[in-house]
C-alpha cells in the first residue's frame, strides 16, 4: 500500500497525509485500482482524490469502476474478461458448531440471477411459515441445488395454499461420519467427526447415522486383545452367548427386523469383507448395514450415562509442552539416531523412497502436514525423514521406517532441509518442530477412530494362482557399494582402461588385464548406486 501511494497515487497520498481522508478510504482505493494501468490511473486520480473527501469506502469502489469505464472502457472490458477467466470460484469451508460457510465469486449477471432465483424460491411458501428471511433464503438455495421447483412450507396448516404439494425426495449424498459405538447407542457423549469438516456434536452425528449406511470397523486391536485376555481364551465369546458383551453389533434395518444373511456370492446383503486374521472373531469383520433404529433421545437436562471405566482423554498440545518444560531431554526425540529402535535395518530401510506400506502407515496418523498450523492435506505432502537420510552412508543416517517419517508439504520440507527448523518425534507419534531461535510447535496424531485405515473398507486381495511360484523376497542392498572402489582410490575418474592391442610383454599384458577388471567392477558398482540414488529433493 505504501508503494502504491508513493509511486502511483500521489494525490491520494497528499490528502491522506493531510488527514482529510482516513485509512479505510485509502485502503479501498488502493485495492480497487491495483490492476488498472498507470496511464489510465493518472487520468482517474484527480476525480478520485475529490471523491475520497465525501464518499464511503464502498461507494468509492463503485466510483473507481464508474470512472474507469468513463475514461477507458476498453481496459474496463479487458479487466472484466480477465476476472471472468481466473476469479470465478465456489468454496465450502468449515465453521463453528457444526456449521459451514459457502463462498462464491460470480460474474455480475450470475450473481444477480442467483439472487433472483433464491428470492423467487423463498416466495413459494405462505405467509405463516415460521422461518426467518435468512433461513428461508438458505433453504431456497438448497432447494435450487437439488433441482426443486418449490420450497416445502413449514406452517403445518391444513388450509395452507401449498398443503397439497408433495414434499420432494432428495437424493442422499455421500458423506462420512465417524462415531464410536458407545456414543451411537447413547452410552457416552464423545465427539464425532465429519470428514472434510471436522468435529461435530454427538447428537448431530446420531441424527445423520439414523438414516445412513453403517460400517463397523476395528478401532483398536489392543481392545480385542484385552477382551480376549479377560475371557481367558483365544477367542472372545460369540455374540449369541447371552453373557457376552456386544462390542460391534450389526444394526437392524429401518424396519427393525434383522435382514436375512445372503448366500456367498449372491451379490446382496452385506458387502464382501476380507477374511479376518487368525484369532479374531468373525463379528469383527467389516460389515455394511442399512439405516437402523437408534435409542430414543433422552431429556436434554439429564446427563448422558458415562461408563465407569471410560478411556482417558486424548493428550493435548499443552500436555506435551508441559512435559517438555519438565523434561527438556524429550526434545532429543524418541529415536535420536533415526533407526526406530531397530538393531538391524529392516527391509527397505536403507532406500530413500519408502515402500507403500511404510508411507501409508505414516500418512495414516496425520490429517495434514505436521508443521503447526499448516493446512496442506497429508495426501498432498512428501514423505520427510525426521532424521535425515544419508545417501552416501544409508546405514549411519536416518532409516526409512515408520517411526522416522512424517508428511511435510514442499514448503516446510524445504525449510527443514535448510535447517530453519529441527523436527523430533516423541513417544505417541507427537511431532515437535523447533525453530532456529527456540520456538516450539507441536502436532498431535489423529485419534485412532479418525484415521483412514480405521474408516476405509479394504477389499480382499485377489488370491494368486496356485501354479504361480512365489517370488523370492528382495534382499536389502549391499552396503559395500557405497565404499570407494579401487578405481576411485587409485585412478582419476576420467581415466579409461587400457586396450590390449599390440601388447606382447606378459607382465604388461597381465597388468592391463587387471586394470580392465578393476574398471569393469567400478562401472558395475556405479550402476548399482544409480539405481538406489534418492531423487533430487
Short mmCIF file of C-alpha atoms in Angstrom, two decimals:
data_model
loop_
_atom_site.label_atom_id
_atom_site.label_comp_id
_atom_site.label_asym_id
_atom_site.label_seq_id
_atom_site.Cartn_x
_atom_site.Cartn_y
_atom_site.Cartn_z
CA UNK A 1 0.00 0.00 0.00
CA UNK A 2 2.89 2.37 0.74
CA UNK A 3 4.42 1.63 -2.67
CA UNK A 4 1.09 2.33 -4.39
CA UNK A 5 0.73 5.69 -2.64
CA UNK A 6 4.32 6.72 -3.38
CA UNK A 7 4.56 5.52 -6.97
CA UNK A 8 1.02 5.53 -8.43
CA UNK A 9 -1.31 7.71 -6.31
CA UNK A 10 0.47 10.95 -5.35
CA UNK A 11 -2.77 12.96 -4.97
CA UNK A 12 -4.37 10.31 -2.74
CA UNK A 13 -1.10 10.25 -0.80
CA UNK A 14 -1.35 14.02 -0.24
CA UNK A 15 -4.92 14.01 1.06
CA UNK A 16 -4.11 11.01 3.26
CA UNK A 17 -1.08 12.66 4.86
CA UNK A 18 -3.06 15.87 5.38
CA UNK A 19 -5.58 13.92 7.47
CA UNK A 20 -8.61 14.74 5.32
CA UNK A 21 -9.07 11.10 4.20
CA UNK A 22 -8.95 8.17 6.62
CA UNK A 23 -7.20 4.85 6.20
CA UNK A 24 -10.28 2.83 5.26
CA UNK A 25 -11.00 5.02 2.23
CA UNK A 26 -7.38 4.96 1.08
CA UNK A 27 -7.19 1.21 1.50
CA UNK A 28 -10.37 0.73 -0.55
CA UNK A 29 -8.99 2.84 -3.43
CA UNK A 30 -5.60 1.10 -3.43
CA UNK A 31 -7.30 -2.29 -3.63
CA UNK A 32 -9.74 -1.19 -6.35
CA UNK A 33 -7.04 0.36 -8.56
CA UNK A 34 -4.41 -2.38 -8.19
CA UNK A 35 -4.95 -3.82 -11.70
CA UNK A 36 -5.51 -0.54 -13.55
CA UNK A 37 -2.68 0.64 -15.79
CA UNK A 38 -0.57 3.62 -14.70
CA UNK A 39 -1.62 5.75 -17.69
CA UNK A 40 -5.33 5.27 -17.04
CA UNK A 41 -4.91 5.73 -13.30
CA UNK A 42 -3.18 9.09 -13.84
CA UNK A 43 -6.29 10.34 -15.63
CA UNK A 44 -8.62 8.98 -12.95
CA UNK A 45 -6.80 10.13 -9.83
CA UNK A 46 -7.87 13.84 -9.69
CA UNK A 47 -11.54 12.83 -9.61
CA UNK A 48 -10.88 10.04 -7.09
CA UNK A 49 -8.99 12.40 -4.77
CA UNK A 50 -12.03 14.71 -4.68
CA UNK A 51 -14.49 11.82 -4.27
CA UNK A 52 -12.49 10.42 -1.34
CA UNK A 53 -13.36 13.52 0.70
CA UNK A 54 -17.07 12.68 0.96
CA UNK A 55 -17.80 9.10 -0.23
CA UNK A 56 -17.79 5.98 1.95
CA UNK A 57 -15.28 3.18 1.17
CA UNK A 58 -17.91 1.02 -0.50
CA UNK A 59 -19.16 3.86 -2.69
CA UNK A 60 -15.57 4.78 -3.51
CA UNK A 61 -15.02 1.32 -5.00
CA UNK A 62 -18.10 1.76 -7.17
CA UNK A 63 -16.84 5.22 -8.19
CA UNK A 64 -13.49 3.75 -9.25
CA UNK A 65 -15.27 1.32 -11.57
CA UNK A 66 -17.52 4.09 -12.95
CA UNK A 67 -14.59 6.39 -13.63
CA UNK A 68 -12.57 3.59 -15.25
CA UNK A 69 -15.41 2.81 -17.66
CA UNK A 70 -15.82 6.52 -18.48
CA UNK A 71 -12.12 7.10 -19.21
CA UNK A 72 -11.02 3.79 -20.73
CA UNK A 73 -13.93 1.40 -21.47
CA UNK A 74 -11.65 -0.97 -23.42
CA UNK A 75 -9.45 -1.53 -20.37
CA UNK A 76 -12.52 -1.99 -18.16
CA UNK A 77 -13.77 -4.68 -20.54
CA UNK A 78 -10.38 -6.40 -20.55
CA UNK A 79 -10.25 -6.45 -16.74
CA UNK A 80 -13.77 -7.87 -16.59
CA UNK A 81 -12.93 -10.69 -19.01
CA UNK A 82 -9.73 -11.44 -17.12
CA UNK A 83 -11.66 -11.74 -13.87
CA UNK A 84 -14.25 -13.99 -15.52
CA UNK A 85 -11.49 -16.35 -16.63
CA UNK A 86 -9.49 -16.50 -13.40
CA UNK A 87 -11.61 -15.33 -10.43
CA UNK A 88 -14.85 -17.34 -10.57
CA UNK A 89 -14.90 -19.91 -7.76
CA UNK A 90 -17.08 -21.64 -5.19
CA UNK A 91 -15.69 -22.97 -1.92
CA UNK A 92 -17.14 -24.59 1.19
CA UNK A 93 -15.28 -24.17 4.48
CA UNK A 94 -15.94 -25.47 7.97
CA UNK A 95 -17.43 -23.10 10.54
CA UNK A 96 -18.08 -23.39 14.28
CA UNK A 97 -20.73 -25.54 15.98
CA UNK A 98 -21.48 -27.90 13.12
CA UNK A 99 -21.95 -25.17 10.52
CA UNK A 100 -20.26 -24.46 7.18
CA UNK A 101 -19.79 -21.37 5.02
CA UNK A 102 -20.20 -21.22 1.25
CA UNK A 103 -18.26 -18.58 -0.66
CA UNK A 104 -18.92 -17.87 -4.34
CA UNK A 105 -17.31 -15.35 -6.68
CA UNK A 106 -19.50 -14.95 -9.77
CA UNK A 107 -19.94 -12.54 -12.62
CA UNK A 108 -22.34 -9.66 -12.07
CA UNK A 109 -25.01 -11.31 -14.21
CA UNK A 110 -24.60 -14.67 -12.47
CA UNK A 111 -24.80 -13.04 -9.05
CA UNK A 112 -28.00 -11.17 -9.84
CA UNK A 113 -29.51 -14.28 -11.42
CA UNK A 114 -28.75 -16.36 -8.33
CA UNK A 115 -30.21 -13.72 -6.00
CA UNK A 116 -33.35 -13.51 -8.14
CA UNK A 117 -33.82 -17.29 -8.16
CA UNK A 118 -33.32 -17.52 -4.38
CA UNK A 119 -35.85 -14.72 -3.80
CA UNK A 120 -38.35 -16.38 -6.13
CA UNK A 121 -37.91 -19.80 -4.49
CA UNK A 122 -38.27 -18.35 -0.97
CA UNK A 123 -41.57 -16.79 -2.04
CA UNK A 124 -43.20 -20.15 -2.77
CA UNK A 125 -44.22 -20.62 0.90
CA UNK A 126 -47.19 -18.99 2.57
CA UNK A 127 -47.02 -16.03 4.94
CA UNK A 128 -47.44 -18.23 8.02
CA UNK A 129 -44.15 -20.08 7.51
CA UNK A 130 -42.24 -19.71 10.82
CA UNK A 131 -38.75 -19.37 9.30
CA UNK A 132 -36.81 -16.14 9.24
CA UNK A 133 -35.87 -14.45 5.98
CA UNK A 134 -32.29 -15.72 6.22
CA UNK A 135 -33.42 -19.28 6.92
CA UNK A 136 -35.88 -19.13 4.02
CA UNK A 137 -33.17 -17.93 1.65
CA UNK A 138 -30.83 -20.68 2.85
CA UNK A 139 -33.47 -23.38 2.37
CA UNK A 140 -34.31 -21.88 -1.03
CA UNK A 141 -30.67 -22.09 -2.03
CA UNK A 142 -30.52 -25.78 -1.08
CA UNK A 143 -33.78 -26.42 -2.97
CA UNK A 144 -32.19 -24.89 -6.07
CA UNK A 145 -29.12 -27.08 -5.58
CA UNK A 146 -31.38 -30.16 -5.57
CA UNK A 147 -33.22 -29.00 -8.70
CA UNK A 148 -36.57 -28.50 -6.97
CA UNK A 149 -39.26 -26.16 -8.29
CA UNK A 150 -40.78 -25.03 -4.99
CA UNK A 151 -39.95 -24.83 -1.27
CA UNK A 152 -41.83 -27.01 1.21
CA UNK A 153 -43.84 -24.83 3.60
CA UNK A 154 -43.46 -25.48 7.33
CA UNK A 155 -46.54 -23.69 8.65
CA UNK A 156 -48.30 -27.03 9.31
CA UNK A 157 -51.81 -25.72 8.50
CA UNK A 158 -54.34 -27.79 6.57
CA UNK A 159 -55.56 -24.64 4.83
CA UNK A 160 -52.08 -23.73 3.60
CA UNK A 161 -52.17 -22.96 -0.15
CA UNK A 162 -49.22 -25.33 -0.61
CA UNK A 163 -50.54 -28.18 1.56
CA UNK A 164 -51.50 -30.26 -1.50
CA UNK A 165 -47.93 -30.20 -2.84
CA UNK A 166 -45.89 -33.31 -2.11
CA UNK A 167 -42.53 -32.95 -0.46
CA UNK A 168 -39.84 -33.95 -2.96
CA UNK A 169 -37.48 -36.78 -2.02
CA UNK A 170 -33.93 -35.55 -2.19
CA UNK A 171 -31.09 -37.89 -3.19
CA UNK A 172 -28.82 -38.85 -0.34
CA UNK A 173 -25.29 -37.51 -0.69
CA UNK A 174 -22.21 -39.48 0.31
CA UNK A 175 -20.75 -38.03 3.50
CA UNK A 176 -18.70 -39.93 6.06
CA UNK A 177 -19.42 -39.54 9.78
CA UNK A 178 -17.25 -41.36 12.33
CA UNK A 179 -18.85 -42.11 15.68
CA UNK A 180 -17.90 -44.72 18.24
CA UNK A 181 -20.41 -47.38 19.18
CA UNK A 182 -20.90 -46.21 22.78
CA UNK A 183 -21.83 -42.71 21.62
CA UNK A 184 -24.09 -44.08 18.88
CA UNK A 185 -26.03 -46.09 21.49
CA UNK A 186 -26.18 -43.09 23.87
CA UNK A 187 -23.89 -44.79 26.39
CA UNK A 188 -21.33 -41.99 26.04
CA UNK A 189 -21.10 -38.49 24.65
CA UNK A 190 -17.78 -38.43 22.80
CA UNK A 191 -17.05 -36.02 19.92
CA UNK A 192 -17.76 -37.34 16.44
CA UNK A 193 -16.04 -36.50 13.17
CA UNK A 194 -17.47 -35.40 9.81
CA UNK A 195 -14.97 -35.97 7.01
CA UNK A 196 -13.98 -32.75 5.27
CA UNK A 197 -15.43 -30.63 8.09
CA UNK A 198 -14.13 -31.66 11.50
CA UNK A 199 -15.69 -32.38 14.89
CA UNK A 200 -19.47 -32.37 15.29
CA UNK A 201 -21.58 -32.84 18.40
CA UNK A 202 -22.74 -36.42 19.08
CA UNK A 203 -26.45 -35.66 18.71
CA UNK A 204 -25.93 -34.39 15.15
CA UNK A 205 -23.88 -37.50 14.38
CA UNK A 206 -26.69 -39.71 15.73
CA UNK A 207 -29.22 -37.82 13.64
CA UNK A 208 -27.19 -38.42 10.49
CA UNK A 209 -26.46 -42.04 11.42
CA UNK A 210 -30.15 -42.80 11.83
CA UNK A 211 -30.62 -42.51 8.05
CA UNK A 212 -27.30 -43.80 6.79
CA UNK A 213 -25.36 -46.92 5.92
CA UNK A 214 -23.31 -48.20 8.84
CA UNK A 215 -19.91 -49.79 8.66
CA UNK A 216 -18.42 -51.49 11.71
CA UNK A 217 -14.61 -51.30 11.82
CA UNK A 218 -11.88 -52.45 14.15
CA UNK A 219 -10.92 -49.32 16.07
CA UNK A 220 -8.17 -50.74 18.24
CA UNK A 221 -6.56 -54.15 18.05
CA UNK A 222 -5.39 -53.77 21.64
CA UNK A 223 -9.02 -53.67 22.74
CA UNK A 224 -9.56 -57.06 21.12
CA UNK A 225 -6.51 -58.46 22.89
CA UNK A 226 -7.75 -57.09 26.20
CA UNK A 227 -11.15 -58.70 25.76
CA UNK A 228 -9.59 -61.99 24.70
CA UNK A 229 -7.40 -62.00 27.80
CA UNK A 230 -10.31 -61.02 30.03
CA UNK A 231 -12.20 -64.13 28.99
CA UNK A 232 -9.11 -66.30 29.39
CA UNK A 233 -9.24 -67.79 25.91
CA UNK A 234 -8.04 -67.23 22.39
CA UNK A 235 -11.43 -66.06 21.15
CA UNK A 236 -13.89 -63.55 22.50
CA UNK A 237 -17.31 -65.19 23.17
CA UNK A 238 -19.59 -65.10 20.18
CA UNK A 239 -22.49 -62.60 20.16
CA UNK A 240 -25.10 -65.33 20.55
CA UNK A 241 -23.73 -66.07 24.03
CA UNK A 242 -26.20 -64.34 26.40
CA UNK A 243 -23.38 -63.37 28.75
CA UNK A 244 -21.05 -61.91 26.15
CA UNK A 245 -20.90 -58.14 25.55
CA UNK A 246 -21.99 -56.77 22.18
CA UNK A 247 -18.86 -54.87 21.15
CA UNK A 248 -19.66 -54.32 17.50
CA UNK A 249 -23.30 -55.31 16.84
CA UNK A 250 -24.82 -55.15 13.41
CA UNK A 251 -27.63 -52.56 13.50
CA UNK A 252 -31.05 -53.70 12.25
CA UNK A 253 -32.57 -52.30 9.14
CA UNK A 254 -35.02 -49.44 9.03
CA UNK A 255 -37.97 -51.72 9.79
CA UNK A 256 -36.38 -53.04 12.96
CA UNK A 257 -36.03 -56.58 11.60
CA UNK A 258 -32.71 -58.26 11.02
CA UNK A 259 -32.21 -58.82 7.26
CA UNK A 260 -31.53 -62.44 6.29
CA UNK A 261 -27.95 -63.46 5.71
CA UNK A 262 -27.42 -63.90 1.95
CA UNK A 263 -25.61 -66.83 0.45
CA UNK A 264 -22.00 -66.30 -0.53
CA UNK A 265 -21.60 -64.69 -3.90
CA UNK A 266 -25.24 -63.75 -4.48
CA UNK A 267 -24.43 -60.03 -4.63
CA UNK A 268 -26.95 -58.94 -1.93
CA UNK A 269 -26.88 -58.07 1.74
CA UNK A 270 -23.52 -57.46 3.35
CA UNK A 271 -20.77 -56.26 1.08
CA UNK A 272 -17.81 -58.61 0.72
CA UNK A 273 -15.29 -58.34 3.52
CA UNK A 274 -11.77 -59.65 3.80
CA UNK A 275 -11.18 -62.73 5.88
CA UNK A 276 -10.06 -61.63 9.36
CA UNK A 277 -6.63 -62.63 10.65
CA UNK A 278 -6.43 -65.84 12.68
CA UNK A 279 -7.66 -65.48 16.25
CA UNK A 280 -10.05 -62.57 15.57
CA UNK A 281 -13.76 -63.47 15.89
CA UNK A 282 -15.98 -63.18 12.82
CA UNK A 283 -18.02 -60.41 14.41
CA UNK A 284 -15.11 -58.02 13.95
CA UNK A 285 -15.35 -58.24 10.17
CA UNK A 286 -16.15 -55.11 8.21
CA UNK A 287 -19.89 -55.06 7.52
CA UNK A 288 -22.26 -52.66 5.78
CA UNK A 289 -25.80 -52.38 7.07
CA UNK A 290 -28.69 -50.09 6.08
CA UNK A 291 -30.00 -47.46 8.47
CA UNK A 292 -31.31 -48.67 11.80
CA UNK A 293 -33.21 -47.59 14.88
CA UNK A 294 -31.23 -45.66 17.49
CA UNK A 295 -32.18 -45.45 21.17
CA UNK A 296 -34.61 -42.59 21.88
CA UNK A 297 -33.18 -39.24 22.80
CA UNK A 298 -33.07 -38.50 26.49
CA UNK A 299 -34.14 -35.37 28.28
CA UNK A 300 -31.53 -32.69 27.38
CA UNK A 301 -31.34 -31.67 31.03
CA UNK A 302 -30.33 -35.19 32.10
CA UNK A 303 -26.65 -36.05 31.67
CA UNK A 304 -25.64 -38.92 29.47
CA UNK A 305 -24.59 -42.01 31.41
CA UNK A 306 -20.85 -42.36 31.49
CA UNK A 307 -19.02 -45.63 31.68
CA UNK A 308 -17.09 -46.03 34.92
CA UNK A 309 -14.08 -47.37 33.05
CA UNK A 310 -14.15 -44.81 30.26
CA UNK A 311 -10.87 -44.40 28.42
CA UNK A 312 -8.76 -41.38 29.38
CA UNK A 313 -8.93 -38.35 27.13
CA UNK A 314 -6.55 -37.91 24.26
CA UNK A 315 -3.35 -35.94 25.05
CA UNK A 316 -3.36 -32.24 24.24
CA UNK A 317 -0.71 -29.88 22.96
CA UNK A 318 -0.49 -28.25 26.39
CA UNK A 319 0.23 -31.66 27.93
CA UNK A 320 3.15 -32.16 25.54
CA UNK A 321 4.51 -28.66 26.17
CA UNK A 322 4.27 -29.18 29.95
CA UNK A 323 6.13 -32.48 29.61
CA UNK A 324 8.87 -30.80 27.56
CA UNK A 325 9.17 -27.99 30.12
CA UNK A 326 9.53 -30.60 32.86
CA UNK A 327 11.97 -32.77 30.93
CA UNK A 328 13.81 -30.87 28.14
CA UNK A 329 15.59 -34.10 27.21
CA UNK A 330 12.40 -35.08 25.37
CA UNK A 331 13.49 -32.75 22.58
CA UNK A 332 16.15 -35.29 21.67
CA UNK A 333 13.33 -37.40 20.24
CA UNK A 334 12.24 -40.95 20.92
CA UNK A 335 14.85 -42.36 18.50
CA UNK A 336 17.63 -39.76 18.07
CA UNK A 337 19.55 -41.97 15.65
CA UNK A 338 16.53 -42.31 13.35
CA UNK A 339 16.68 -46.11 13.44
CA UNK A 340 13.31 -46.59 15.14
CA UNK A 341 14.67 -48.87 17.85
CA UNK A 342 15.92 -51.48 15.34
CA UNK A 343 19.34 -53.03 15.81
CA UNK A 344 19.48 -54.04 12.16
CA UNK A 345 17.78 -52.24 9.28
CA UNK A 346 14.54 -53.93 8.18
CA UNK A 347 13.83 -54.49 4.53
CA UNK A 348 13.65 -51.20 2.62
CA UNK A 349 15.08 -49.11 5.47
CA UNK A 350 18.25 -48.24 3.52
CA UNK A 351 16.46 -46.89 0.44
CA UNK A 352 15.35 -43.28 0.20
CA UNK A 353 11.88 -43.91 -1.19
CA UNK A 354 9.53 -45.55 1.33
CA UNK A 355 7.52 -48.61 0.47
CA UNK A 356 3.77 -48.24 0.06
CA UNK A 357 3.23 -49.91 3.43
CA UNK A 358 5.58 -47.54 5.30
CA UNK A 359 4.18 -44.46 3.55
CA UNK A 360 0.59 -45.49 4.29
CA UNK A 361 1.39 -46.22 7.94
CA UNK A 362 2.97 -42.76 8.38
CA UNK A 363 0.38 -40.74 6.46
CA UNK A 364 -2.43 -42.60 8.23
CA UNK A 365 -1.59 -40.85 11.50
CA UNK A 366 -1.88 -37.22 10.39
CA UNK A 367 -4.54 -35.25 8.54
CA UNK A 368 -2.25 -32.50 7.24
CA UNK A 369 1.39 -31.51 7.04
CA UNK A 370 2.81 -31.80 10.56
CA UNK A 371 4.10 -28.21 10.63
CA UNK A 372 1.89 -26.50 13.25
CA UNK A 373 -0.90 -24.59 11.53
CA UNK A 374 -0.20 -25.90 8.02
CA UNK A 375 -3.40 -26.93 6.21
CA UNK A 376 -1.91 -28.87 3.28
CA UNK A 377 -3.58 -32.29 3.26
CA UNK A 378 -1.32 -35.24 4.07
CA UNK A 379 -2.14 -36.88 0.74
CA UNK A 380 -0.55 -33.85 -1.00
CA UNK A 381 2.61 -33.91 1.14
CA UNK A 382 6.02 -35.52 0.72
CA UNK A 383 7.49 -38.26 2.88
CA UNK A 384 10.03 -36.48 5.09
CA UNK A 385 12.72 -38.31 7.07
CA UNK A 386 12.68 -36.84 10.59
CA UNK A 387 16.35 -37.79 11.00
CA UNK A 388 17.91 -37.02 7.63
CA UNK A 389 18.59 -39.89 5.26
CA UNK A 390 22.26 -40.15 4.24
CA UNK A 391 22.56 -41.34 0.62
CA UNK A 392 26.33 -41.68 0.96
CA UNK A 393 26.05 -43.87 4.05
CA UNK A 394 22.44 -45.05 4.48
CA UNK A 395 23.35 -47.31 7.38
CA UNK A 396 24.50 -44.35 9.50
CA UNK A 397 21.72 -41.89 8.57
CA UNK A 398 18.05 -41.94 9.41
CA UNK A 399 16.35 -45.07 8.13
CA UNK A 400 13.21 -45.22 6.04
CA UNK A 401 10.99 -46.71 8.75
CA UNK A 402 7.59 -45.72 10.12
CA UNK A 403 8.90 -44.01 13.25
CA UNK A 404 11.31 -41.83 11.21
CA UNK A 405 8.76 -40.46 8.75
CA UNK A 406 6.22 -37.66 8.65
CA UNK A 407 4.11 -35.93 5.98
CA UNK A 408 5.54 -32.50 5.15
CA UNK A 409 4.44 -30.13 2.41
CA UNK A 410 7.01 -28.93 -0.10
CA UNK A 411 7.47 -25.58 1.63
CA UNK A 412 8.06 -26.91 5.14
CA UNK A 413 10.06 -29.89 3.90
CA UNK A 414 12.44 -27.45 2.25
CA UNK A 415 12.53 -25.25 5.38
CA UNK A 416 13.60 -28.28 7.41
CA UNK A 417 16.21 -29.21 4.78
CA UNK A 418 17.57 -25.63 5.00
CA UNK A 419 18.00 -26.10 8.79
CA UNK A 420 15.42 -23.40 9.61
CA UNK A 421 13.69 -25.97 11.81
CA UNK A 422 14.55 -29.16 13.62
CA UNK A 423 11.96 -31.92 13.97
CA UNK A 424 11.71 -34.66 16.58
CA UNK A 425 9.15 -37.37 17.18
CA UNK A 426 8.00 -38.12 20.72
CA UNK A 427 6.50 -41.29 22.14
CA UNK A 428 2.90 -41.47 20.94
CA UNK A 429 3.65 -40.06 17.45
CA UNK A 430 3.57 -36.40 18.54
CA UNK A 431 5.72 -34.31 16.18
CA UNK A 432 7.62 -31.31 17.58
CA UNK A 433 9.06 -28.56 15.34
CA UNK A 434 11.83 -26.47 16.97
CA UNK A 435 12.70 -23.18 15.32
CA UNK A 436 16.21 -21.83 14.95
CA UNK A 437 15.56 -19.43 17.86
CA UNK A 438 13.97 -21.99 20.17
CA UNK A 439 10.26 -21.61 19.31
CA UNK A 440 8.39 -24.91 19.75
CA UNK A 441 5.30 -26.13 17.91
CA UNK A 442 3.53 -29.45 18.43
CA UNK A 443 1.32 -31.52 16.11
CA UNK A 444 -0.59 -34.45 17.57
CA UNK A 445 -1.61 -37.53 15.60
CA UNK A 446 -5.22 -38.21 14.68
CA UNK A 447 -7.23 -40.26 17.17
CA UNK A 448 -7.40 -43.90 16.15
CA UNK A 449 -11.09 -43.74 15.18
CA UNK A 450 -10.45 -40.87 12.73
CA UNK A 451 -7.59 -42.47 10.80
CA UNK A 452 -8.26 -43.56 7.22
CA UNK A 453 -7.18 -47.14 7.92
CA UNK A 454 -9.95 -47.46 10.52
CA UNK A 455 -12.68 -45.95 8.37
CA UNK A 456 -11.88 -47.27 4.90
CA UNK A 457 -13.13 -50.63 3.80
CA UNK A 458 -10.35 -52.61 2.18
CA UNK A 459 -11.07 -55.18 -0.47
CA UNK A 460 -9.72 -58.69 -0.03
CA UNK A 461 -6.58 -59.24 -2.12
CA UNK A 462 -7.02 -61.39 -5.19
CA UNK A 463 -5.58 -64.85 -4.49
CA UNK A 464 -2.57 -65.74 -6.60
CA UNK A 465 -2.85 -68.78 -8.89
CA UNK A 466 -1.62 -71.95 -7.23
CA UNK A 467 0.66 -72.68 -10.16
CA UNK A 468 2.41 -69.32 -9.92
CA UNK A 469 5.63 -69.59 -7.90
CA UNK A 470 6.10 -67.17 -5.03
CA UNK A 471 8.90 -64.74 -5.91
CA UNK A 472 11.83 -64.73 -3.52
CA UNK A 473 11.98 -61.77 -1.10
CA UNK A 474 14.01 -58.79 -2.21
CA UNK A 475 17.35 -58.69 -0.45
CA UNK A 476 18.48 -55.36 1.07
CA UNK A 477 21.24 -53.58 -0.87
CA UNK A 478 24.84 -54.49 -0.13
CA UNK A 479 26.36 -51.58 1.81
CA UNK A 480 29.70 -52.36 0.17
CA UNK A 481 28.61 -50.49 -2.98
CA UNK A 482 29.00 -47.19 -1.09
CA UNK A 483 32.63 -47.85 -0.21
CA UNK A 484 35.24 -46.30 -2.57
CA UNK A 485 36.11 -48.62 -5.41
CA UNK A 486 39.68 -49.47 -6.36
CA UNK A 487 39.35 -47.28 -9.44
CA UNK A 488 38.14 -44.29 -7.39
CA UNK A 489 41.07 -44.74 -4.98
CA UNK A 490 43.95 -45.26 -7.42
CA UNK A 491 42.81 -43.71 -10.70
CA UNK A 492 41.37 -40.45 -11.97
CA UNK A 493 37.57 -40.59 -12.55
CA UNK A 494 38.05 -39.74 -16.24
CA UNK A 495 40.68 -42.44 -16.85
CA UNK A 496 39.74 -45.28 -19.20
CA UNK A 497 41.06 -48.86 -19.10
CA UNK A 498 43.97 -49.66 -21.47
CA UNK A 499 43.48 -51.66 -24.65
CA UNK A 500 45.29 -54.96 -25.22
CA UNK A 501 46.08 -54.39 -28.88
CA UNK A 502 49.81 -54.65 -29.74
CA UNK A 503 50.93 -55.71 -26.20
CA UNK A 504 53.29 -58.70 -26.20
CA UNK A 505 55.04 -58.45 -22.83
CA UNK A 506 53.35 -60.98 -20.46
CA UNK A 507 53.79 -58.79 -17.34
CA UNK A 508 52.45 -55.73 -19.13
CA UNK A 509 49.58 -57.77 -20.54
CA UNK A 510 48.65 -59.09 -17.07
CA UNK A 511 48.78 -55.56 -15.63
CA UNK A 512 46.47 -54.22 -18.35
CA UNK A 513 44.05 -57.08 -17.86
CA UNK A 514 43.95 -56.36 -14.12
CA UNK A 515 43.17 -52.68 -14.79
CA UNK A 516 40.34 -53.66 -17.12
CA UNK A 517 38.91 -55.93 -14.40
CA UNK A 518 39.03 -53.08 -11.84
CA UNK A 519 37.30 -50.75 -14.30
CA UNK A 520 34.52 -53.24 -15.04
CA UNK A 521 33.93 -53.69 -11.31
CA UNK A 522 33.86 -49.89 -10.89
CA UNK A 523 31.23 -49.50 -13.61
CA UNK A 524 29.04 -52.22 -12.11
CA UNK A 525 29.10 -50.55 -8.67
CA UNK A 526 28.27 -47.14 -10.19
CA UNK A 527 25.23 -48.71 -11.88
CA UNK A 528 24.06 -50.23 -8.59
CA UNK A 529 24.47 -46.85 -6.83
CA UNK A 530 22.44 -45.11 -9.53
CA UNK A 531 19.53 -47.48 -9.04
CA UNK A 532 19.41 -46.64 -5.32
CA UNK A 533 20.15 -42.94 -5.70
CA UNK A 534 17.48 -40.78 -3.97
CA UNK A 535 15.52 -38.25 -6.03
CA UNK A 536 16.92 -34.70 -6.26
CA UNK A 537 14.84 -33.15 -3.45
#
